[in-house]
Structures are given as C-alpha cells and as structure tokens.
XYZ file of N, CA and C in Angstrom:
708
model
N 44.291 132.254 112.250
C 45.552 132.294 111.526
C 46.754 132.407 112.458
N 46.598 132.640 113.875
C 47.414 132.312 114.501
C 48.502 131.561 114.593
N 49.669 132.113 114.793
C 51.408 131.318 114.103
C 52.269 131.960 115.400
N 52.364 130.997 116.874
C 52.898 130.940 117.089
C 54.625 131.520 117.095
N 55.038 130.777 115.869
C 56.814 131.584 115.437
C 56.307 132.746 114.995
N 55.495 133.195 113.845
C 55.710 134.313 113.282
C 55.482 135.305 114.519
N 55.219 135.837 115.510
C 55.348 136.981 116.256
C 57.096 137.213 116.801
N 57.624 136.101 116.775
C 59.033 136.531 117.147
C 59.290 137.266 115.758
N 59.463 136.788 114.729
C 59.660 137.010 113.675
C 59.488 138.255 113.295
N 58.128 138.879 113.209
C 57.731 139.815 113.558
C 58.902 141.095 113.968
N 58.966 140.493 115.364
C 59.694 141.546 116.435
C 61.352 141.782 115.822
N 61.930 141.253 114.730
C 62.964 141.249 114.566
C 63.011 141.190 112.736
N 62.471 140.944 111.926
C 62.337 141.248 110.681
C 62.657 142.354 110.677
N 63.193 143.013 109.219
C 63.539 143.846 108.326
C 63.832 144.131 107.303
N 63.409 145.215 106.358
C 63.538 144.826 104.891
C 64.592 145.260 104.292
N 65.655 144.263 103.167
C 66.529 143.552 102.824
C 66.426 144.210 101.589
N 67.765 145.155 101.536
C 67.979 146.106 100.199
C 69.370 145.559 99.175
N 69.967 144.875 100.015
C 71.212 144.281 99.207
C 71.158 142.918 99.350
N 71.207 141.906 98.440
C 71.298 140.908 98.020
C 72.441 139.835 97.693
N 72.778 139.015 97.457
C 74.111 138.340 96.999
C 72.777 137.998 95.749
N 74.161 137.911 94.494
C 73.459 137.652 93.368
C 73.378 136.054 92.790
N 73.946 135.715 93.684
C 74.010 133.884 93.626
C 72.850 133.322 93.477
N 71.919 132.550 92.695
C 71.111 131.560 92.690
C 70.534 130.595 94.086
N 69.386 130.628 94.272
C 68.914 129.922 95.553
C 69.449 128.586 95.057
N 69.414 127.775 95.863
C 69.435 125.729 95.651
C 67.934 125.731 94.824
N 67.719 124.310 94.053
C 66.498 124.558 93.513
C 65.050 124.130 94.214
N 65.767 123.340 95.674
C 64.898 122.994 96.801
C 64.118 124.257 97.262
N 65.229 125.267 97.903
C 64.813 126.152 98.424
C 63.953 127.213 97.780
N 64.140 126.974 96.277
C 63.395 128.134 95.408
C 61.964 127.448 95.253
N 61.921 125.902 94.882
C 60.615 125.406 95.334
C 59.461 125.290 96.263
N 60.581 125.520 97.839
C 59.833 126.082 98.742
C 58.860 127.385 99.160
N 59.904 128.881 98.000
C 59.419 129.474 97.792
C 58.056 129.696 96.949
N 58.174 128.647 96.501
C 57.055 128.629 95.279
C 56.079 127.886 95.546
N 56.241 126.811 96.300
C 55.459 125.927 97.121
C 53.883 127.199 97.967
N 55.084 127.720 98.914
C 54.614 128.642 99.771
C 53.337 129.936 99.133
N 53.289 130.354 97.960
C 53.231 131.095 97.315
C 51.639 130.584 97.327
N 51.564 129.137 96.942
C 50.189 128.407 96.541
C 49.154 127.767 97.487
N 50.095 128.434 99.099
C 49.013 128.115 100.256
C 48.769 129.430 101.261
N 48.522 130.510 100.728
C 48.270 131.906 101.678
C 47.254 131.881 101.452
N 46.837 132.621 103.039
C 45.425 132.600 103.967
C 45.463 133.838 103.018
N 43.849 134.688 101.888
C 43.893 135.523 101.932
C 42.703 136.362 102.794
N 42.976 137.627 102.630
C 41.615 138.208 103.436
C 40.202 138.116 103.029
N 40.204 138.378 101.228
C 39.046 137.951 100.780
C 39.407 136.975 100.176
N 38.643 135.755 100.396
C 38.733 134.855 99.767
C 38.524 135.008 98.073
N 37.660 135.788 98.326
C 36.490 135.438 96.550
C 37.609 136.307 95.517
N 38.274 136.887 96.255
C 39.092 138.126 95.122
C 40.510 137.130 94.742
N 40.461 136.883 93.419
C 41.032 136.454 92.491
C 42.868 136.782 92.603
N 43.698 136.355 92.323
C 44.909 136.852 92.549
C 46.195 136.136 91.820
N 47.390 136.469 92.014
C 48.219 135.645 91.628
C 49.710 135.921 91.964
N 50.893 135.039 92.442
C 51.722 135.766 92.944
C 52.734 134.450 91.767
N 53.907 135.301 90.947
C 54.674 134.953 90.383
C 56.195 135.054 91.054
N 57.179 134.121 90.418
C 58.466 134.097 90.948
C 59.003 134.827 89.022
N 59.674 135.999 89.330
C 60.455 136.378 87.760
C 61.745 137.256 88.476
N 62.786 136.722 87.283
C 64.363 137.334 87.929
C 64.793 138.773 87.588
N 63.394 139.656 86.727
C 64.049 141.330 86.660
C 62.713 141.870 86.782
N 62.792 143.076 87.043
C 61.436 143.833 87.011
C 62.624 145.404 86.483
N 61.589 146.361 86.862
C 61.604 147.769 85.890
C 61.437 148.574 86.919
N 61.898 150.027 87.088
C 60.759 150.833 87.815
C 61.683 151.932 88.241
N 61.430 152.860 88.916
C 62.490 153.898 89.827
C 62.712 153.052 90.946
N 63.635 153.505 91.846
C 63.523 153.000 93.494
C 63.689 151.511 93.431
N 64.558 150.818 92.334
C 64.742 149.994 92.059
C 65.549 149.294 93.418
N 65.268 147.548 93.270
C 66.327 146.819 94.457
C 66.903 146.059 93.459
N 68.054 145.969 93.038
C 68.432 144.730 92.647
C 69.206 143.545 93.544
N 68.050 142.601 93.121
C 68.054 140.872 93.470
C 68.033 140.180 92.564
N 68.326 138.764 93.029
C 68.076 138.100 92.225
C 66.515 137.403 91.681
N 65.767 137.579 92.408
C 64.390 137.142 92.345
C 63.282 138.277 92.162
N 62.273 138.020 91.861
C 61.448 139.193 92.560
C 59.757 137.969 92.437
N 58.649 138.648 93.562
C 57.795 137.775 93.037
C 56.675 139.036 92.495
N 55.661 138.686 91.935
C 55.101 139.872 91.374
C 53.259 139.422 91.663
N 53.151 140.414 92.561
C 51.497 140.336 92.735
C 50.554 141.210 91.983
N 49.774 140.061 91.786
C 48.496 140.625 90.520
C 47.364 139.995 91.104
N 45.919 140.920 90.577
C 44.693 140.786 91.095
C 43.735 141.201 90.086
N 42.517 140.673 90.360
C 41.740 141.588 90.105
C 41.138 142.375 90.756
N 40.943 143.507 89.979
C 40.264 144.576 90.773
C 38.897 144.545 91.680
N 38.604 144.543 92.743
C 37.143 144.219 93.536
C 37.592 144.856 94.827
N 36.663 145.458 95.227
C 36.562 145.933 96.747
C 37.485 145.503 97.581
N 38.488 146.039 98.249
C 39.643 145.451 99.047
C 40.895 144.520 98.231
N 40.896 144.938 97.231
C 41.377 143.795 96.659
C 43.107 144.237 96.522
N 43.435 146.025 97.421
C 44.526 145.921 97.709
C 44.575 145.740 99.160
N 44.244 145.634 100.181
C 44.252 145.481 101.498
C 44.737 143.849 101.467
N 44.190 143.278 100.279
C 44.077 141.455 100.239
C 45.244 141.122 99.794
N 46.053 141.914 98.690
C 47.618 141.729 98.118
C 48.592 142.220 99.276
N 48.107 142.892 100.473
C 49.089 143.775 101.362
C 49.163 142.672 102.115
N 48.371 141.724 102.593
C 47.754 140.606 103.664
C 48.337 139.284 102.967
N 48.146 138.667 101.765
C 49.199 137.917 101.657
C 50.794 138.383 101.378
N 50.575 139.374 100.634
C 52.117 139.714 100.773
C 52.980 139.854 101.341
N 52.526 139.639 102.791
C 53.158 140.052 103.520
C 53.366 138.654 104.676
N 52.406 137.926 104.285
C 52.635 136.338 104.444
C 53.856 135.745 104.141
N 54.090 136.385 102.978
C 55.269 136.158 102.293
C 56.441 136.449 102.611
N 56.359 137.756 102.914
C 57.743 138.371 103.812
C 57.999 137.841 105.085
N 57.164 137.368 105.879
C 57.482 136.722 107.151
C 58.186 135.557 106.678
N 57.267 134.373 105.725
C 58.018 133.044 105.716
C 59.052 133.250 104.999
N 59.815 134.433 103.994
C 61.121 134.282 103.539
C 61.883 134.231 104.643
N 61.747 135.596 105.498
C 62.368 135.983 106.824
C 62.841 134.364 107.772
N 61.701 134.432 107.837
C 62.053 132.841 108.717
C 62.397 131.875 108.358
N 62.665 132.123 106.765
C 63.683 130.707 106.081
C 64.972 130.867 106.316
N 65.136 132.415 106.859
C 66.820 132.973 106.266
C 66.966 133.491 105.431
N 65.871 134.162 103.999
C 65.691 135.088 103.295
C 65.016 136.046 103.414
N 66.103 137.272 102.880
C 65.793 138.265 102.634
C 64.696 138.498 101.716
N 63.791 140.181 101.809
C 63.154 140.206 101.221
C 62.685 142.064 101.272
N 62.294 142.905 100.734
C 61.642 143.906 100.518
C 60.594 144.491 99.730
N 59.676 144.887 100.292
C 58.268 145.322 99.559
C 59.186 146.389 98.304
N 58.587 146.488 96.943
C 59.145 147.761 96.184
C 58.002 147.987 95.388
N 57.700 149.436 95.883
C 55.984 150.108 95.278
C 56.107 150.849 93.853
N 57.346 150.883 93.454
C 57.554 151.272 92.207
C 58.445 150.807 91.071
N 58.522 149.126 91.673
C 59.012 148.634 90.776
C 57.997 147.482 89.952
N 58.188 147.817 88.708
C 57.177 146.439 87.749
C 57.475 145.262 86.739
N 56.963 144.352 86.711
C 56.986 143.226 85.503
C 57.743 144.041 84.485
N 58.873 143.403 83.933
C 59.316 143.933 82.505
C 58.456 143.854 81.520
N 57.435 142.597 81.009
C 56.380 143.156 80.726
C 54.901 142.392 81.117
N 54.308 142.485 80.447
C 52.488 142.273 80.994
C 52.639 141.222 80.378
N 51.737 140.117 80.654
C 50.712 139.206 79.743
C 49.632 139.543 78.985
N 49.189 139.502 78.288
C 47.896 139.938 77.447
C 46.698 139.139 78.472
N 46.878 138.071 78.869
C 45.997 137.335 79.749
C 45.785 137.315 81.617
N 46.905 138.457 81.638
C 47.167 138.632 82.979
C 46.504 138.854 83.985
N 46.385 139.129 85.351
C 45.110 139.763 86.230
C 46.627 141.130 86.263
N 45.626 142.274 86.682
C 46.321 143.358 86.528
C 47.566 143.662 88.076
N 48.749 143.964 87.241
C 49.827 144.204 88.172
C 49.214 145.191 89.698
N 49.828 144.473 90.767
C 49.299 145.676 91.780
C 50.651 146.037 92.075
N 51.714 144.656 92.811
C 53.484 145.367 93.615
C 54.014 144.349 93.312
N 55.335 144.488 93.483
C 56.639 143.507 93.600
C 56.916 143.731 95.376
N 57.717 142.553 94.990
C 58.686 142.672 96.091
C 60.041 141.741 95.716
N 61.035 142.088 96.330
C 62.550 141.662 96.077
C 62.768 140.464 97.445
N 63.623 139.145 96.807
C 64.158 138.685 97.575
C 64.987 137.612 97.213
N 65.408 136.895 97.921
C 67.051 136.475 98.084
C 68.071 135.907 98.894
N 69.429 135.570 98.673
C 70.316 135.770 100.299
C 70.543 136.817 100.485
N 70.518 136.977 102.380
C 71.087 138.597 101.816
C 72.290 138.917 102.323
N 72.628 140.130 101.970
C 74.367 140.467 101.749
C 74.533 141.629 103.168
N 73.134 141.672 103.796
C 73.169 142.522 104.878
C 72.944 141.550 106.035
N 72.714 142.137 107.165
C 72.230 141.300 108.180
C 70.894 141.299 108.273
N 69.869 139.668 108.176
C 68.789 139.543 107.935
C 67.726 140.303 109.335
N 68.119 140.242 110.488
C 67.405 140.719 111.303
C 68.275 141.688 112.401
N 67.267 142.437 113.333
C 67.239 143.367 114.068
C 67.227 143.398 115.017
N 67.683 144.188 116.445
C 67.110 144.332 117.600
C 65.896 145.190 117.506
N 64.865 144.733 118.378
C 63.277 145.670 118.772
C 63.824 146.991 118.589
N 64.900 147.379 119.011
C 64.977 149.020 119.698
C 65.704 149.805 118.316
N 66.283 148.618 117.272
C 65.995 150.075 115.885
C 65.128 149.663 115.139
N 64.052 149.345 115.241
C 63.028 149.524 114.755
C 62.358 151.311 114.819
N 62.160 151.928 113.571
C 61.951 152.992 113.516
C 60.762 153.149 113.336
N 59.845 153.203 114.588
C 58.324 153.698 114.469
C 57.950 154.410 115.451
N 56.260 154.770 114.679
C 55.639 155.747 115.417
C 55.052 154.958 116.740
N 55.334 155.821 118.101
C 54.835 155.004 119.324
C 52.874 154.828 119.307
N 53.058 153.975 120.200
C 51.697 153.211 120.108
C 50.393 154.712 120.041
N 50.602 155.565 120.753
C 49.961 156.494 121.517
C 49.700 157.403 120.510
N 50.311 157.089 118.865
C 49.988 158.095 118.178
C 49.329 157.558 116.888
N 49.226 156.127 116.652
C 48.660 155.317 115.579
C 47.554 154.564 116.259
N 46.864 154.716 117.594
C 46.026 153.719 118.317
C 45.302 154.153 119.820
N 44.466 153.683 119.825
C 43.822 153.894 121.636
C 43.193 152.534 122.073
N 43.418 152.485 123.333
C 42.497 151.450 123.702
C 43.655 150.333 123.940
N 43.690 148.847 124.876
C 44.849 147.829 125.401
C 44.357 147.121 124.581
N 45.247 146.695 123.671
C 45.702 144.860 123.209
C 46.916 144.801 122.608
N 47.448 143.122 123.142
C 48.765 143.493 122.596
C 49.151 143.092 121.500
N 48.059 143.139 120.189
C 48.477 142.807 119.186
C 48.315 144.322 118.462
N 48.171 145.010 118.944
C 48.742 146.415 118.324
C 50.260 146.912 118.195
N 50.651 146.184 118.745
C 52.229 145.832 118.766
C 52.857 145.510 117.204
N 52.198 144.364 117.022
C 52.603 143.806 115.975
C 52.265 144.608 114.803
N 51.050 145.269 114.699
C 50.364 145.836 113.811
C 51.469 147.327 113.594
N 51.922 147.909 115.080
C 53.112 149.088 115.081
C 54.105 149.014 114.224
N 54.525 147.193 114.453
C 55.958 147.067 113.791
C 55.962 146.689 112.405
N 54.862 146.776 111.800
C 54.594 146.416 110.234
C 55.023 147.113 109.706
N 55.827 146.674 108.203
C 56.108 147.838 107.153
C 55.573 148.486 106.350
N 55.668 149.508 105.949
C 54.834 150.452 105.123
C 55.602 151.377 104.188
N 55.030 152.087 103.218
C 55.356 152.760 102.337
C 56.061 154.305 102.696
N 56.926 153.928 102.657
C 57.902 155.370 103.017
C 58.014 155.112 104.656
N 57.558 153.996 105.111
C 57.622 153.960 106.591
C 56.296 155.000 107.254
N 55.561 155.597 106.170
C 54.337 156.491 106.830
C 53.749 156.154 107.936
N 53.169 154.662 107.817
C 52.533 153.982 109.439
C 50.461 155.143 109.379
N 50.167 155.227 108.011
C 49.476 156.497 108.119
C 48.004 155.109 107.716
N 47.800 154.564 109.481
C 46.759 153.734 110.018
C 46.826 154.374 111.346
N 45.295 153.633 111.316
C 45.238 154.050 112.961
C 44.037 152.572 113.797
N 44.207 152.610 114.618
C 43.750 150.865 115.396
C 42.808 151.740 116.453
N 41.594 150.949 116.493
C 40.896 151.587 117.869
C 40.559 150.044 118.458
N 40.894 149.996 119.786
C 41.008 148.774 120.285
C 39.896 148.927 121.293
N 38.494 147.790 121.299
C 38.079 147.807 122.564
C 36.724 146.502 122.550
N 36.683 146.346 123.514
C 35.910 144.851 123.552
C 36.375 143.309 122.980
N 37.755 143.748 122.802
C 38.292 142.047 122.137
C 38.439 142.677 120.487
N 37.875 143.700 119.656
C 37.684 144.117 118.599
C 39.173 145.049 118.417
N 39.380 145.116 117.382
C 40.450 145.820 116.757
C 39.810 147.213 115.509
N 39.473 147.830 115.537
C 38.515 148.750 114.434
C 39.563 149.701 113.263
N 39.431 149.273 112.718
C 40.959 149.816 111.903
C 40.754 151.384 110.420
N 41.698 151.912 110.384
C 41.454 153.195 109.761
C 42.877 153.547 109.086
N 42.641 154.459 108.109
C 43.829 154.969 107.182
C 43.330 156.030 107.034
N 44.565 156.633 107.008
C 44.537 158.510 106.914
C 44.115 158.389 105.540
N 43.208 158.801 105.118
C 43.129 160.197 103.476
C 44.225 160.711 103.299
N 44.719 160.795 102.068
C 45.966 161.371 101.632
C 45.539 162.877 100.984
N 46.366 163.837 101.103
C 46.422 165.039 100.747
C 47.094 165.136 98.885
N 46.494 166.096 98.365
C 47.345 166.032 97.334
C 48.198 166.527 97.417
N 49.581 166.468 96.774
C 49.982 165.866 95.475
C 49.913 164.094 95.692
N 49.299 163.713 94.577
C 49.938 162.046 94.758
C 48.675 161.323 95.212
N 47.684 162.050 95.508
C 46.776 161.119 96.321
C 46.141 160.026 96.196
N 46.125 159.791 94.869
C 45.868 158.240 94.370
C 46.177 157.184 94.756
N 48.118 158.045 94.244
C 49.250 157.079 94.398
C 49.156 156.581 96.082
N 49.240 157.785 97.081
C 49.399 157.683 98.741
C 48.461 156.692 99.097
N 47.176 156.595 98.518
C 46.113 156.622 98.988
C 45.998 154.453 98.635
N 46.568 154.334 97.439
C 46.721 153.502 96.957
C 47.630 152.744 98.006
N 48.897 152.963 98.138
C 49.932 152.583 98.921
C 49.161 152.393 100.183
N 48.463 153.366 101.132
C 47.628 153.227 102.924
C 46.823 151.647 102.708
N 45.840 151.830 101.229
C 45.183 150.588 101.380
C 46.559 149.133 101.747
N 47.494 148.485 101.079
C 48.220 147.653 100.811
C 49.136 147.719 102.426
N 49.218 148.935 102.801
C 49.825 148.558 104.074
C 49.012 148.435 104.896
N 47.602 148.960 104.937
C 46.513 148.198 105.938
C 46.746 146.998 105.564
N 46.568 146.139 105.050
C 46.700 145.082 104.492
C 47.918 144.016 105.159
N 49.061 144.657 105.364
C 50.170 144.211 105.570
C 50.159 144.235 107.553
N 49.747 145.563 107.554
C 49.491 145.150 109.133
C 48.016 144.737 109.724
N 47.286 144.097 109.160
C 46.646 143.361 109.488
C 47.232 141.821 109.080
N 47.716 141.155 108.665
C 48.541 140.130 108.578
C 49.053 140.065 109.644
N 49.677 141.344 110.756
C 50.890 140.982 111.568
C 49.477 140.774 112.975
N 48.571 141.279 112.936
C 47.831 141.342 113.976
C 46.856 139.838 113.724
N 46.714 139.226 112.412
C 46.460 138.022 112.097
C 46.900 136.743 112.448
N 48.151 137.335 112.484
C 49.589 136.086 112.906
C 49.481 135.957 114.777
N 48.370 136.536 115.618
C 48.327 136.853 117.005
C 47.029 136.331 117.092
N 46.092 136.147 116.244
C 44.482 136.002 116.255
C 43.920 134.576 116.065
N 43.884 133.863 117.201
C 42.876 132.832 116.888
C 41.440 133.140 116.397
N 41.341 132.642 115.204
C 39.560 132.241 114.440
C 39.706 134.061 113.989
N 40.841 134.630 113.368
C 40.525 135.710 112.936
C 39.895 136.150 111.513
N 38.791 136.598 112.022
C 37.863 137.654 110.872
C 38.027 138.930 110.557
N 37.493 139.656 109.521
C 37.511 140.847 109.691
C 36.591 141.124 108.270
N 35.762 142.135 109.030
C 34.045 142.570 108.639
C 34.461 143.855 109.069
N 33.263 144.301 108.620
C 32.797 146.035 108.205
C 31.829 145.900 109.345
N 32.117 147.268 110.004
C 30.927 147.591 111.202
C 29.826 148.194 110.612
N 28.733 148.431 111.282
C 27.690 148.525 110.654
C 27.406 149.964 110.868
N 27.710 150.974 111.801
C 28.217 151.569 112.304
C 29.075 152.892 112.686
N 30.460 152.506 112.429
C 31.763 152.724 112.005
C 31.438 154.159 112.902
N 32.843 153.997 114.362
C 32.932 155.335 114.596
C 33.830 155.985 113.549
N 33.414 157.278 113.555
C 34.116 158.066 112.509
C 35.178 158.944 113.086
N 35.989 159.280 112.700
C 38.089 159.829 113.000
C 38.218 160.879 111.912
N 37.948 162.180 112.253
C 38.249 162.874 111.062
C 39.674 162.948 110.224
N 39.919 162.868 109.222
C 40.827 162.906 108.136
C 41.051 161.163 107.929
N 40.451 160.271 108.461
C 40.487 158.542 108.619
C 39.704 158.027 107.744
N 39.973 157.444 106.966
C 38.718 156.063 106.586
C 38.614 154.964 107.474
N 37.123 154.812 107.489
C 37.351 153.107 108.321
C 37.581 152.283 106.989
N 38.514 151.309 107.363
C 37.759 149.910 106.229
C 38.115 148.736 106.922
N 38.142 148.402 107.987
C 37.173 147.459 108.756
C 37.203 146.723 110.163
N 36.673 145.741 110.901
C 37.201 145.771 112.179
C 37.214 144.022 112.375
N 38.577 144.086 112.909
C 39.311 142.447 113.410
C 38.238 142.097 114.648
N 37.285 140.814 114.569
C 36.958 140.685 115.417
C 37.693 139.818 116.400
C-alpha cells in the first residue's frame, strides 16, 4: 500500500475544526465520492460503508458542510478496519486541499432500518483555517514512550491522530516486523476509551501502511505480552 506522496502528507496534515460553509464544485464532491469506493481495507471480508450526508447530531459537534459517515458490520477488528480506511480518507482530502476531522461523538441524524451499524463521522470541507502544519507543532508523545526497537515508519505511526490526542498504542519494532498494542482503558468510560484505542490503532496503522511495500498484518502466534497492553496484531 505504499504511497509515495502520502508520507509528506502525513508529516504536515492536521485536523480541520472550522470550515467555510460554501458548497464544494460538483467535480470535486465526486471525487470525494469516487474516492470513498476504492479504499484498501484491513479486513477485506468485513463488510462496510462510507456515506457523504450534510448534518449529523452529537456533543463535540464540528460544523461543516459535509460529513461522511462510517458504518460496518460488527466482526472481529471491524473497528481497527473503519480507523484504517478512515483515515485513507483523511489523507486524500488533505492532499486535495480539504479539510477534514475525525468526530467520535458525532452521529447520522438518523439510521436506516437497512443500515450496517453506525461506528464514526468525520467532518470535511474548505477550510477557513490553515490546512497544514510545520513537523514541530505537532503535539505528540516522543518515540521513546509509545515504542522500542529502529524503523522509520514509527514515525508516521507517532504522528497519527487519535482520540483526545491519547496516542494510548504502543509499536514493538524488530526483525523488519512492527508488533502493535493498545493500552486497556481504566474505568470510567471503558467501553467508550477502549472502543475509541481500537479505531485509532486502526488509523495509525494506515500511516505505517502508506510506508509498507506488500503490507500485511496477522496475529502472532505467540504475542509478547506488555502489561496493561493488548496485542492485536503485527505489520509484517
């Protein structure tokens, strides 16, 4: 899955809270939609669906003009797999010149009776801020405290976005392998936390995807164990 542009992209993306409320061209909204109907996902077999709708609902609201809305069915990984294209998504807005932001508590105004079940939104748009960043405000945790072991696609995996900005993964790097883990969440909320770690594993494995020729990713047979960590799985 290796993409060349997307690692600059990467290094300078950011997520896009104010919007202009103007209408895309109807080219460019096609592109969006185009795009929508060719993402690499992680599991193939797990069912999904990503919509373009102009309001959603929720606290922690963004208002845009767009939003797209990811739905799945439920199966083993099947949020790690919405975090991994979704986030497909956020790169190629980025690199169109649109804005865009993950929002974990915002939803469909309403359901379909026939629907696959809501997992996240995300917001996007022109935006009314400045679309990208220098490396150095990027606000994260240094390598030395989410990871061990040299490769430099732990980089990318650092600068991924996440829920509240937690970053609450951890990368064990060694033999060409990437072995990947999420903190257990504490209660209060732990569903909710716990829910959110899966979808941003998800999201930064996309960014370490976008670096990976012939990239896989399987379950060790194995699995060193990290107390307070889950494994769920390793980039070969």
């Amino acid at each position: 899955m290796a993409d060349l542009t997307i690692p600059n992209i990467i290094r300078k993306r950011k997520s896009i809270r104010r919007f202009e409320p103007s209408d895309l061209p109807i080219t460019e909204l096609d592109s969006v939609r185009e795009k929508t109907t060719r993402l690499t996902p992680l599991y193939p077999t797990i069912r999904y669906t990503v919509d373009i709708v102009r309001t959603t609902k929720g606290i922690f609201h963004v208002k845009a003009p767009y939003y797209l809305i990811f739905r799945s069915e439920t199966a083993p990984g099947y949020l790690e797999n919405i975090g991994f294209i979704g986030q497909q998504m956020d790169l190629f807005l980025s690199g169109t010149g649109l804005g865009s932001c993950w929002l974990g508590m915002a939803k469909p105004e309403k359901n379909e009776a026939d629907a696959l079940p809501f997992v996240i939104s995300m917001a996007f748009g022109k935006p009314a801020e400045p679309l990208y960043r220098p490396l150095a405000d990027f606000k994260r945790k240094p390598l030395a405290e989410i990871s061990e072991g040299d490769d430099k696609r732990l980089e990318s995996a650092r600068l991924a976005p996440s829920g509240m900005n937690a970053q609450n993964w951890y990368f064990i790097a060694e033999a060409g392998s990437i072995h990947c883990y999420r903190l257990t969440a504490s209660p209060p909320l732990r569903a909710m936390k716990d829910r959110m770690a899966c979808i941003d594993m998800g999201i930064a494995l996309c960014h370490i995807a976008a670096e990976t020729d012939g990239f896989t990713y399987t379950k060790a047979e194995r699995p060193r164990e990290r107390d307070r960590y889950e494994y769920m799985g390793t980039v070969q």
